[in-house]
XYZ file of C-alpha atoms in Angstrom:
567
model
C 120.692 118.926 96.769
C 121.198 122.658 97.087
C 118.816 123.906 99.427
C 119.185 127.638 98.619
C 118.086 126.893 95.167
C 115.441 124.257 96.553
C 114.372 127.223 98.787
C 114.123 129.744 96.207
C 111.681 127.289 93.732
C 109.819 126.948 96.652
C 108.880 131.150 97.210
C 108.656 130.844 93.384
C 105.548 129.287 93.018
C 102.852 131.471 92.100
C 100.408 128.990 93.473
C 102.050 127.814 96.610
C 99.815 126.841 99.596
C 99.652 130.672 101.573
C 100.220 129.160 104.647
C 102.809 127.466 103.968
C 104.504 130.349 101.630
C 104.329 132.864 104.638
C 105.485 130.331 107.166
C 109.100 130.318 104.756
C 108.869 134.260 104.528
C 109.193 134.321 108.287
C 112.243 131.844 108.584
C 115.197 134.190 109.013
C 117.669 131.307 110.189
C 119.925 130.037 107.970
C 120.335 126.293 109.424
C 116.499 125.959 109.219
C 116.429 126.805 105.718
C 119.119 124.325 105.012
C 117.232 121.585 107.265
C 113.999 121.876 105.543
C 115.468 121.958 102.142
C 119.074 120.058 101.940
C 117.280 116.512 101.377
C 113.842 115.318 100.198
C 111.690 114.150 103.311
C 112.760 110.403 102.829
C 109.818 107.584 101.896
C 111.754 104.294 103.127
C 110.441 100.978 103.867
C 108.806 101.972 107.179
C 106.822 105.134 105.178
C 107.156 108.569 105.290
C 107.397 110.790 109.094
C 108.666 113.891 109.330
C 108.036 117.681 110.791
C 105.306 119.319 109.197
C 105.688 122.645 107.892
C 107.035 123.621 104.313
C 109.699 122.187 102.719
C 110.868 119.245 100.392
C 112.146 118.106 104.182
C 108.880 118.219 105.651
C 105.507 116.905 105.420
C 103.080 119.274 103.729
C 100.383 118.515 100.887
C 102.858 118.637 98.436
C 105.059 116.350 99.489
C 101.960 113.871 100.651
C 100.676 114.411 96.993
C 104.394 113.210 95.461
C 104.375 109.985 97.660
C 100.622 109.369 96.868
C 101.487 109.801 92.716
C 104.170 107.361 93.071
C 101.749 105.265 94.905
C 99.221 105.600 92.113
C 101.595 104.902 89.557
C 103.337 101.749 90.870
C 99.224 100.587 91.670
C 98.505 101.420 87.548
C 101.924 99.497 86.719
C 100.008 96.320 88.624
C 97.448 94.213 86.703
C 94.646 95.847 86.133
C 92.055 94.202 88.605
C 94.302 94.929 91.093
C 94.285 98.769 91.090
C 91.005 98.762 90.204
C 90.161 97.612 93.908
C 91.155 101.065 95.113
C 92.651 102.638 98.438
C 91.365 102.809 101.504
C 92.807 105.865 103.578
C 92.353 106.476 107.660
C 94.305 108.879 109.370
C 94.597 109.948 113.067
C 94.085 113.057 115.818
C 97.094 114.948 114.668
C 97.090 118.120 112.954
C 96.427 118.303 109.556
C 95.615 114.487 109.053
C 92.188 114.564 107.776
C 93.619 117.455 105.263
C 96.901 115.265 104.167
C 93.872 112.392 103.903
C 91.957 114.481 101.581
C 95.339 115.208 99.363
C 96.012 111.672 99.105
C 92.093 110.583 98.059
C 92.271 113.665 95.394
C 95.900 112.306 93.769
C 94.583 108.729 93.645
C 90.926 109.977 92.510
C 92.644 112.307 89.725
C 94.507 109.027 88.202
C 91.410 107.077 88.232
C 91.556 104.765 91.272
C 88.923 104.834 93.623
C 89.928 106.115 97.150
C 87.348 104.776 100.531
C 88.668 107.257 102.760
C 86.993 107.055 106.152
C 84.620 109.857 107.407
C 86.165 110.575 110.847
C 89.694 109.342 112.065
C 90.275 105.560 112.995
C 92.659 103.614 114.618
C 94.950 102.151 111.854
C 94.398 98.393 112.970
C 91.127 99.200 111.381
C 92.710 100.745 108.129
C 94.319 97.458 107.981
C 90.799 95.398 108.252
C 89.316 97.510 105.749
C 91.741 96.724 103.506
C 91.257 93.075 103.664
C 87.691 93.522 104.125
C 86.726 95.056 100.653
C 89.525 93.406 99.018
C 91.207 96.634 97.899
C 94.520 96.911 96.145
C 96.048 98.900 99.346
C 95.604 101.054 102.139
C 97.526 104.689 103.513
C 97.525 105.789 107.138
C 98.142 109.182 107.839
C 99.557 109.348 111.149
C 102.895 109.490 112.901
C 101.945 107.204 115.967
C 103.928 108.642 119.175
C 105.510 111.261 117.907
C 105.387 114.757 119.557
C 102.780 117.279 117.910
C 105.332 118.683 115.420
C 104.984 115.841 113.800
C 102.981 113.604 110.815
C 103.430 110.549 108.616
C 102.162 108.296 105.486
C 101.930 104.467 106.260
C 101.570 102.091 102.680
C 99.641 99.070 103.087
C 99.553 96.401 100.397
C 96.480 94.239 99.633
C 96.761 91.809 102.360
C 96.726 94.600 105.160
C 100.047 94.589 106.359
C 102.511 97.694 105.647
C 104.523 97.206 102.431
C 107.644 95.056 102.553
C 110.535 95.270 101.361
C 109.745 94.474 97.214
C 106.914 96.154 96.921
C 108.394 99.241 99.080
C 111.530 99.505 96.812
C 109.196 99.391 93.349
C 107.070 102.142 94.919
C 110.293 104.278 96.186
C 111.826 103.551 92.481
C 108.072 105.396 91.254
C 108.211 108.066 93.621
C 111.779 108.981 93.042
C 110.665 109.800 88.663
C 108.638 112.779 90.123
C 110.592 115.871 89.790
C 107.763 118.682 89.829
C 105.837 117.980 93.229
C 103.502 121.377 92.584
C 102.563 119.727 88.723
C 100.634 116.878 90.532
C 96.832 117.119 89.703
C 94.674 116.827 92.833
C 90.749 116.290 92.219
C 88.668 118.131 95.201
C 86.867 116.131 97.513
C 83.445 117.379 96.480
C 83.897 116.449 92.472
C 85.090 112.597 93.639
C 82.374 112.087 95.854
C 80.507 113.558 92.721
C 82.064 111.324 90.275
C 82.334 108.475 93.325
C 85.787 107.542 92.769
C 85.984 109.019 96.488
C 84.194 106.938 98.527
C 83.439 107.402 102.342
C 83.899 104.873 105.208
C 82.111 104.518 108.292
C 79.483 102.661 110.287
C 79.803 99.762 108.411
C 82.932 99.068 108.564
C 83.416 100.309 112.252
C 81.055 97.544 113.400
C 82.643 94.802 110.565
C 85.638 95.520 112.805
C 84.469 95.497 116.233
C 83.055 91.876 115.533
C 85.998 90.554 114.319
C 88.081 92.091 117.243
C 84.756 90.210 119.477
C 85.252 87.236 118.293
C 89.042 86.682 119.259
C 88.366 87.643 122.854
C 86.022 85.789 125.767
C 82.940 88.014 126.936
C 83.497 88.993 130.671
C 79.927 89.760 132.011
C 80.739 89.444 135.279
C 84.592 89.991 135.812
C 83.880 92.589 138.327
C 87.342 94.605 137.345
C 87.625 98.738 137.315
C 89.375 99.869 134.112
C 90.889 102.938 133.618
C 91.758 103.889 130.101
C 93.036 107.047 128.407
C 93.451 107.446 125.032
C 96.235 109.986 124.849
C 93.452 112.459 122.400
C 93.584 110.179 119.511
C 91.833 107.471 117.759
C 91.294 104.458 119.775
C 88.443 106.363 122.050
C 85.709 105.187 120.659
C 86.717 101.656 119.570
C 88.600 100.225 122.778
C 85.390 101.505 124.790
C 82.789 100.362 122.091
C 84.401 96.548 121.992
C 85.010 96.244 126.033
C 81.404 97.430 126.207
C 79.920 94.911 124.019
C 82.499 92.176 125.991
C 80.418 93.272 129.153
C 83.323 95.275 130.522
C 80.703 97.462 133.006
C 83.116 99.532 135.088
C 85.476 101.526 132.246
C 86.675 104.998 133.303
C 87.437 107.242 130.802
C 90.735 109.917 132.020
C 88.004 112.840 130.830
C 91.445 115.367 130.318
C 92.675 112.948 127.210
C 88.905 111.789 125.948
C 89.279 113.650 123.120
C 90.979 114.232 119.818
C 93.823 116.792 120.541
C 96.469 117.528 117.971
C 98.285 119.602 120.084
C 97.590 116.524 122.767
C 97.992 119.428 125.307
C 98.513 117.121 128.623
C 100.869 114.476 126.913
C 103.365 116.291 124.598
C 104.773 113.117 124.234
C 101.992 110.790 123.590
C 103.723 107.602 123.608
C 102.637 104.694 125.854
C 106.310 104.010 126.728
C 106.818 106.946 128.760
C 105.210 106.635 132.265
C 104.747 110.434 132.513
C 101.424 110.267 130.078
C 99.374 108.210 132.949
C 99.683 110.864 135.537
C 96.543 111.657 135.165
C 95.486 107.896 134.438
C 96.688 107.029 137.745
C 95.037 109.370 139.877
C 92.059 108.669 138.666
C 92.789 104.694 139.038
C 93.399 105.954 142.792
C 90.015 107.206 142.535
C 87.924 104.459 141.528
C 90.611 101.978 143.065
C 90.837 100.353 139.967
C 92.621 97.056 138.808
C 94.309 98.321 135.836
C 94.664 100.887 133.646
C 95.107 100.824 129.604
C 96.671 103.778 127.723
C 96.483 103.739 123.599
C 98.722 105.928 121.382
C 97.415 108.902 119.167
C 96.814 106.040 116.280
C 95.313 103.371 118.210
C 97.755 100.720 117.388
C 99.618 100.446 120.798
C 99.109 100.081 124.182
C 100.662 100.508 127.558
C 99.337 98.938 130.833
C 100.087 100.281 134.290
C 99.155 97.304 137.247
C 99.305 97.252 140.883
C 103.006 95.824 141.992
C 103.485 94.319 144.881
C 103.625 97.127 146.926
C 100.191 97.877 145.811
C 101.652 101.242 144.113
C 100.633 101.607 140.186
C 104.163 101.116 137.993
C 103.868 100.721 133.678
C 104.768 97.377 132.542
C 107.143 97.476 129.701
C 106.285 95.900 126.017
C 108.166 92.772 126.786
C 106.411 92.272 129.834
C 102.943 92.594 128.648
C 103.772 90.690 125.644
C 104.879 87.836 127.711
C 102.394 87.922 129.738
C 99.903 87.769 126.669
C 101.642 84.797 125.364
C 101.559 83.023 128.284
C 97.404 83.838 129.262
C 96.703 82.885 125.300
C 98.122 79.930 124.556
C 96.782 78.464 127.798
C 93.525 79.785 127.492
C 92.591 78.905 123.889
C 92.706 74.887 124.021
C 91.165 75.053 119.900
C 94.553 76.142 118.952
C 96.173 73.671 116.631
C 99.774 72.118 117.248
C 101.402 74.017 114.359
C 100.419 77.666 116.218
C 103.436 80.161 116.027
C 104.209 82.931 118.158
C 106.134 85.727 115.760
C 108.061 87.817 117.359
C 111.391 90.682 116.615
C 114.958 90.306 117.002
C 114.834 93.398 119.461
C 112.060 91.655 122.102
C 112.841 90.107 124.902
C 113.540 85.945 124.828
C 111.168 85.331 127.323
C 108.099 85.222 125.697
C 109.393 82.434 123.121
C 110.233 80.797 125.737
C 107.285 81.020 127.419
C 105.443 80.311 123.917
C 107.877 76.887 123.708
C 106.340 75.741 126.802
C 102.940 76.002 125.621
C 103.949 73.801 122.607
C 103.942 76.538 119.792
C 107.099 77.293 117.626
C 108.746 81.023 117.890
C 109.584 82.507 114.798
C 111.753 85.853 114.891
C 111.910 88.513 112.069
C 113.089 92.377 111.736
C 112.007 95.209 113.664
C 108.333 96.440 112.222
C 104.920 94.941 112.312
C 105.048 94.509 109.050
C 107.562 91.521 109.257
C 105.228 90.235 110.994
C 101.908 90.261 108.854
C 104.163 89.202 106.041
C 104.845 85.799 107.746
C 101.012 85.859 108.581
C 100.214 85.915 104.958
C 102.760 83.197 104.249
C 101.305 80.824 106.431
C 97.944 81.141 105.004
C 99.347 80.255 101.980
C 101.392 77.623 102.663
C 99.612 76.358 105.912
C 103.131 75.637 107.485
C 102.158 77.029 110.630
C 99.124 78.732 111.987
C 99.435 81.995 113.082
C 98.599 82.469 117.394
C 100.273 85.941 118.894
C 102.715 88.490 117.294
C 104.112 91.086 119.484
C 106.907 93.153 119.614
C 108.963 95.134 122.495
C 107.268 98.883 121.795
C 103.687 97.737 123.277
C 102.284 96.383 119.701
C 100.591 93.053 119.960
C 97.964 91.411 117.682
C 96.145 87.686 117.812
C 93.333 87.006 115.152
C 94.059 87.049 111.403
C 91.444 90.072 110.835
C 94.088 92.166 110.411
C 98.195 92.287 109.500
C 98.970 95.262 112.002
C 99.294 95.474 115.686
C 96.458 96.426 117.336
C 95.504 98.130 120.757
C 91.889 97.506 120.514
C 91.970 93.294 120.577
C 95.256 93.800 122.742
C 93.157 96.297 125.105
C 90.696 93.722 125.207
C 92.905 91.022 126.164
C 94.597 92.611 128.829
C 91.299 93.438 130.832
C 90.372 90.109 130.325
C 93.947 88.793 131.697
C 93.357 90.845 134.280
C 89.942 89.513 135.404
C 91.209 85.646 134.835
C 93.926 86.347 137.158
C 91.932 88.210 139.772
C 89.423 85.501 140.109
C 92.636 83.797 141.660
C 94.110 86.362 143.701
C 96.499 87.510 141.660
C 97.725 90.820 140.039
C 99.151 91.177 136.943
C 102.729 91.739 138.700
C 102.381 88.503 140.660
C 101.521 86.586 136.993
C 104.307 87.830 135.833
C 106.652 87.071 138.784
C 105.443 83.625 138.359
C 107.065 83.390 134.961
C 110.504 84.919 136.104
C 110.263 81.868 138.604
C 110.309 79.637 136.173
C 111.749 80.819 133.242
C 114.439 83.352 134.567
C 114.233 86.601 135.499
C 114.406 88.449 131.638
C 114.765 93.034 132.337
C 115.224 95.278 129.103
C 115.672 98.668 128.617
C 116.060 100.671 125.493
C 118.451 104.318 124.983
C 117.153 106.211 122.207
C 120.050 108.883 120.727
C 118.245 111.388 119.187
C 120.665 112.754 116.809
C 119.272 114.936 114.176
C 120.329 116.819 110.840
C 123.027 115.682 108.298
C 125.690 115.647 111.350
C 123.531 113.605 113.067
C 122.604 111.149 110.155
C 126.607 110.885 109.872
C 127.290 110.356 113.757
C 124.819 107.327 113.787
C 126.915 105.725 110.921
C 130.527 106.416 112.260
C 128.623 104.387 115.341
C 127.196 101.946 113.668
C 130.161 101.113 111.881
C 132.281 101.328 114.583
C 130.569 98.518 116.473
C 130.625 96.427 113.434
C 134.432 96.397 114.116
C 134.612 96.201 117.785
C 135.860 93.208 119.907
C 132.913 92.962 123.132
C 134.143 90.655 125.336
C 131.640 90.032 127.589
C 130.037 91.464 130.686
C 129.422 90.012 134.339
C 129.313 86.327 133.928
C 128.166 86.358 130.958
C 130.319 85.276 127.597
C 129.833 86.347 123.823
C 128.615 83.706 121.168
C 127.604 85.532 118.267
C 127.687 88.858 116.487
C 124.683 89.006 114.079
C 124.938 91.641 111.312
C 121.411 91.688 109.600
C 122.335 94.589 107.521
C 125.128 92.075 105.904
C 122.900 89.107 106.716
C 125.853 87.121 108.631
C 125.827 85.623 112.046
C 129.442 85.446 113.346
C 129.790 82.493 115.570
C 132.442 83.964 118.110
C 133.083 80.537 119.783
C 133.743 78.801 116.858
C 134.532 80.971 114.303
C 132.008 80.018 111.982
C 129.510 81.805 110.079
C 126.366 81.797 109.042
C 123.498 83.156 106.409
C 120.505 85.079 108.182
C 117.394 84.149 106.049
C 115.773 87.536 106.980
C 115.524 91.015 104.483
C 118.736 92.912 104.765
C 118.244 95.691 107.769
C 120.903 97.902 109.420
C 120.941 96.111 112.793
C 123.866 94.620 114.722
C 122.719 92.128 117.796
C 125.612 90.829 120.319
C 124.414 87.901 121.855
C 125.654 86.016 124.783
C 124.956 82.381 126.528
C 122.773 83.382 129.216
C 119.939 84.440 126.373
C 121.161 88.247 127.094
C 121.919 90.101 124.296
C 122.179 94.060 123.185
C 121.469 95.177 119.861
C 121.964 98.844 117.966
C 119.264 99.862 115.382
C 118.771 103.308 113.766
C 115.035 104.367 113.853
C 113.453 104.001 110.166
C 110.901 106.638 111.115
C 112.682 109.196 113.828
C 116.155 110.735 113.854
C 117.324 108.127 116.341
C 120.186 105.289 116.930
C 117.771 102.861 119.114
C 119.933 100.801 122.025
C 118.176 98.216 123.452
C 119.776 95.922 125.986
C 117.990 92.256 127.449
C 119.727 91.107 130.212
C 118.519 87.677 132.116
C 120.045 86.720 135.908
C 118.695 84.310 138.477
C 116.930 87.068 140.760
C 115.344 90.370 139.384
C 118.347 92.142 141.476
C 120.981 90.052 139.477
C 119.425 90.671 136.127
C 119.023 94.454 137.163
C 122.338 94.979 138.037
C 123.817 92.686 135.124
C 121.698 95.324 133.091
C 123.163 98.408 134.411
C 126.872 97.032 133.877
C 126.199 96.330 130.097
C 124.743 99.624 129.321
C 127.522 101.667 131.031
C 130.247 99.225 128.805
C 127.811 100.372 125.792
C 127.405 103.154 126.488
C 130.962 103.783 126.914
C 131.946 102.808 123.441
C 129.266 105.210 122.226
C 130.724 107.968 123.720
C 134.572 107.511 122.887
C-alpha cells in the first residue's frame, strides 16, 4: 500500500471525523505516518486490536464501521432467519468503546439488522450469554482485554456464543476485504434506530439472566467465613463478580476502592493485565489490611482472572494461569459427583500438562486444541451435537477458565466464583491454596512454566518474527538437562515429526502458525506469534521431581532458546 497516498485521501476528506483530522495535521514524523498508513489494521481470526487514533492502521470509527459492513454483509449472505436474529454488541472501560459500540449498532441498523447493544459496558462472558440467550445471529465485543490504554479491539461472535472460527472468520475477512471506500459506509444515528427499533438496548434483564446461570454452576457459601479482596483493574467485571459472590453469600468482599471504577486511562495499572503481579500492589495491601485469604483481580473486559494466595511463607505471591487452572480442575471434578463419565476437560497446546493429568485421574478425557477460547467453545458446541463427550472445565494458560455451557467464552465471573469457593473448601481443612497445589506436584510431578513475550513491532518487526519462526522450523534441538526430544509439532503445516522414530503424523487441528518441541518428561517449549499484539509468544513447561529441579531445568531451556533467538 502506499501510505503517502493513503495519508493524503485521508486529509482529503471533506467530512473526516475533526478529531481525528487534526490529530494527522499534528503528526510531523515521517515513520508514524508510514506506521499508521503502510497496511490496513488487520481483521484475522482472533478479530481486530490495534492503536487507536487515525489511520487505515488504527482503530477509529471508520475502520470499526468497514469491519462491521463486512460483518453485515457476510450475516445478509446467510439464510434469511438467521440475520434476521440480529447482533448483540457489549463493549468495555476503554476509551472510546461505547462510541466504536454505537458505530457498529448504526452500520448493522443502516443494512437492516437489528443491533441489542447493551446500555452500560459488560463483561464479554456476558456478550457471549446474550447471544445464546435471544438466539441472535452473532455478537461484537468492543474491547482489547489487557492491553495498555493506547489501545482497542472488535471481537466476532457467531450464533452459538463463541468467537468466530476459522470458516466463518475467513468468509467474513473475504467480505470485509470488497470494501474499498471506508468513509462511503452509511451509519444510522443511535437516536433514529432506537426510533425505528432496529437498535435495541440491553440491560437488567439480561444482567440478572446471566448472574443465574453463572449461580447455578457454583455451590452457595453462606458461611465460608473467607476475606476476599478483589480489584477489578477499572473495567467491567465490578459489578458482576461482586453482584454473583453476593448472592452466593460471599459476606466479607473488599473492593481495592483505587481500581472500583471504570478508567480508560486505568491510571494505577497501565498495564491492566492479570498476568503481571505489579497490578495487585494495591490489592495486596489492602489484603494485609483485612488479613484476607485471597485476593481476585479481573481484566478491563471481565473475561480473566488472576489470583494472588498466601504461600507458605505466609507472604501473598500471584499464581500463574496453569496453576489456577489446575487447581480448578482438580477442586471440580471432585466436587461435582453428577458429572457423567464422558466429561472432558478442553484445554490448549500452550497450557501446562498437569491439569490433564490431573483431569485423567478424576476419570474425564483431555482434549487439546489451538491457542484461543474460541477453540474451545467450538468443541463445546460439537459435543452438544454429537453428545460424544460432555463438556466439564476449559481453561487455558493466560488466566481464562470457564465450566457451565451458558456461555462459549472464558469467563472471570463463574471462575471468580469458583476460586473463593476453592478457597473456603480448602480452608475448612487447613489448607491454603499453595499447600492444594503442592499436594498435586506431590503426586503428579512438579509442572513450572513461564512465557517471553518479544514485542517486535512495525513491518521490520512483522519480518523478524518470521525469519524466527522459520528458522526454528529448521533447527536440530537436541535436548536439555535430562531430558530427550520426541517430537517437533508444526501446527501451521499440521505435521507432528516423530524424532525417535522418524515418523510422521497428521494433526487433526485448524492450521495455526505454532511450532511445539516436546520432550519425554511431558516438558515441552513452543513459539507462537500473538494474533492480536505485535508479539512472538515463548512459552516454556518444564516438569522435574522437586520444584528446585523443575526450576532450574526451566532456566537452562530458556537460556538454549533464547540463545537461538538471538543469533
Amino acid at each position: 500500500m502506499d501510505y503517502k497516498r493513503a495519508y493524503k485521501n485521508w486529509l482529503d476528506q471533506p467530512e473526516l471525523d475533526c478529531e481525528l483530522w487534526s490529530e494527522l495535521e499534528a503528526i510531523t514524523d515521517e515513520k508514524e505516518i508510514e506506521d499508521r498508513f503502510y497496511t490496513d489494521l488487520e481483521f484475522g481470526t482472533g478479530g481486530m486490536r490495534g492503536k487507536m487514533g487515525a489511520g487505515n492502521n488504527r482503530m477509529n470509527i471508520y475502520t470499526v464501521a468497514k469491519v462491521t459492513y463486512g460483518l453485515g454483509k457476510y450475516l445478509l449472505r446467510q439464510d434469511i432467519q438467521n440475520w434476521e436474529k440480529g447482533v448483540v454488541i457489549a463493549y468495555d472501560s476503554r476509551h472510546n468503546s461505547r462510541k466504536f459500540a454505537e458505530t457498529a449498532a448504526g452500520v448493522l441498523g443502516k443494512m437492516g439488522v437489528v443491533a441489542y447493544l447493551f446500555e452500560e459496558l459488560r463483561p464479554t462472558p456476558e456478550l457471549s450469554f446474550a447471544v445464546r440467550e435471544l438466539k441472535a445471529a452473532g455478537g461484537i465485543v468492543i474491547t482489547a482485554s489487557h492491553n495498555p490504554k493506547e489501545y482497542n479491539g472488535y471481537k466476532v461472535y457467531g450464533p452459538d456464543g463463541g468467537q468466530m472460527v476459522t470458516a466463518s472468520a475467513d468468509a467474513l475477512i473475504a467480505e470485509i476485504g470488497k470494501i474499498q471506500d471506508v468513509f462511503d459506509i452509511p451509519i444510522m444515528s443511535l437516536a433514529e434506530g432506537l426510533n425505528q427499533k432496529i437498535i435495541m438496548m440491553v440491560g437488567e434483564k439480561m444482567d440478572n439472566a446471566f448472574t443465574d446461570a453463572v449461580a447455578a454452576i457454583c455451590y452457595p457459601s453462606p458461611d465460608s467465613g473467607i476475606k476476599v479482596v478483589y480489584t477489578p483493574l477499572h473495567g467491567a467485571g465490578n459489578t458482576p463478580v461482586r453482584r454473583v459472590l453476593t448472592e452466593l453469600g460471599y459476606q466479607q468482599v473488599f473492593v481495592v476502592p483505587e481500581q472500583e471504577l471504570p478508567d480508560g486511562d486505568f491510571t494505577t495499572a497501565p498495564y491492566p493485565n492479570p498476568e503481571d503481579p505489579a497490578v495487585f500492589s494495591l490489592a495486596i495491601a489492602l489484603a494485609e489490611e483485612k488479613n484476607a485469604d485471597i485476593i481476585i483481580g479481573t481484566d478491563p473486559d471481565g473475561d480473566r482472572v488472576g489470583v494472588v494466595g498466601r504461600n507458605p511463607q505466609g507472604a501473598f505471591e500471584i499464581l500463574t494461569g496453569n496453576q489456577t487452572g489446575a487447581l480448578l480442575v482438580d477442586y471440580y471434578l471432585k466436587t461435582r459427583k453428577s458429572l457423567p463419565e464422558n466429561k472432558v476437560v478442553i484445554k490448549t497446546i500452550v497450557t501446562s500438562e498437569l491439569g490433564g493429568i490431573v483431569a485423567k485421574s478424576h476419570g474425564a478425557a483431555v482434549l487439546d486444541v489451538l491457542t484461543g477460547f474460541k477453540y474451545i467453545g467450538e468443541c463445546m458446541t460439537d459435543f452438544e451435537k454429537t453428545g460424544d463427550y460432555t463438556f466439564a472445565f476449559g481453561y487455558e494458560e493466560s488466566y481464562g477458565y470457564l465450566a457451565g455451557n451458558y456461555a462459549r467464552d472464558k469467563d472471570a465471573v463463574v471462575a471468580s466464583a469458583l476460586i473463593c469457593e476453592m478457597t473456603a473448601y480448602y480452608k475448612k481443612q487447613g489448607k491454603t491454596l499453595y499447600e492444594a497445589l503442592n499436594a498435586l506436584y506431590e503426586k503428579h510431578g512438579y509442572f513450572i512454566e513461564d512465557v517471553v513475550a518479544l514485542t517486535l513491532e512495525g513491518i521490520e518487526g512483522k519480518m523478524k518474527i518470521t525469519e524466527i519462526m522459520e528458522k526454528f522450523r529448521k533447527v536440530s534441538f537436541p535436548g536439555f538437562a535430562d531430558a530427550k526430544l520426541i517430537a517437533f509439532n508444526d501446527y501451521q503445516a499440521g505435521v507432528s515429526n516423530d524424532v525417535v522414530s522418524g515418523e510422521k503424523a497428521e494433526i487433526d487441528l485448524p492450521r495455526s502458525n505454532v511450532l511445539k518441541f516436546v520432550f519425554d518428561d511431558y516438558s515441552w517449549f513452543a513459539l507462537r506469534p500473538s494474533g492480536t499484539e505485535p508479539k512472538l509468544k515463548v512459552y516454556f513447561s518444564v516438569t522435574g521431581k522437586t520444584g528446585d529441579e523443575a526450576v532450574a531445568k526451566k532456566e537452562l531451556l530458556k537460556k538454549q532458546v533464547t540463545a537461538l533467538i538471538e543469533v
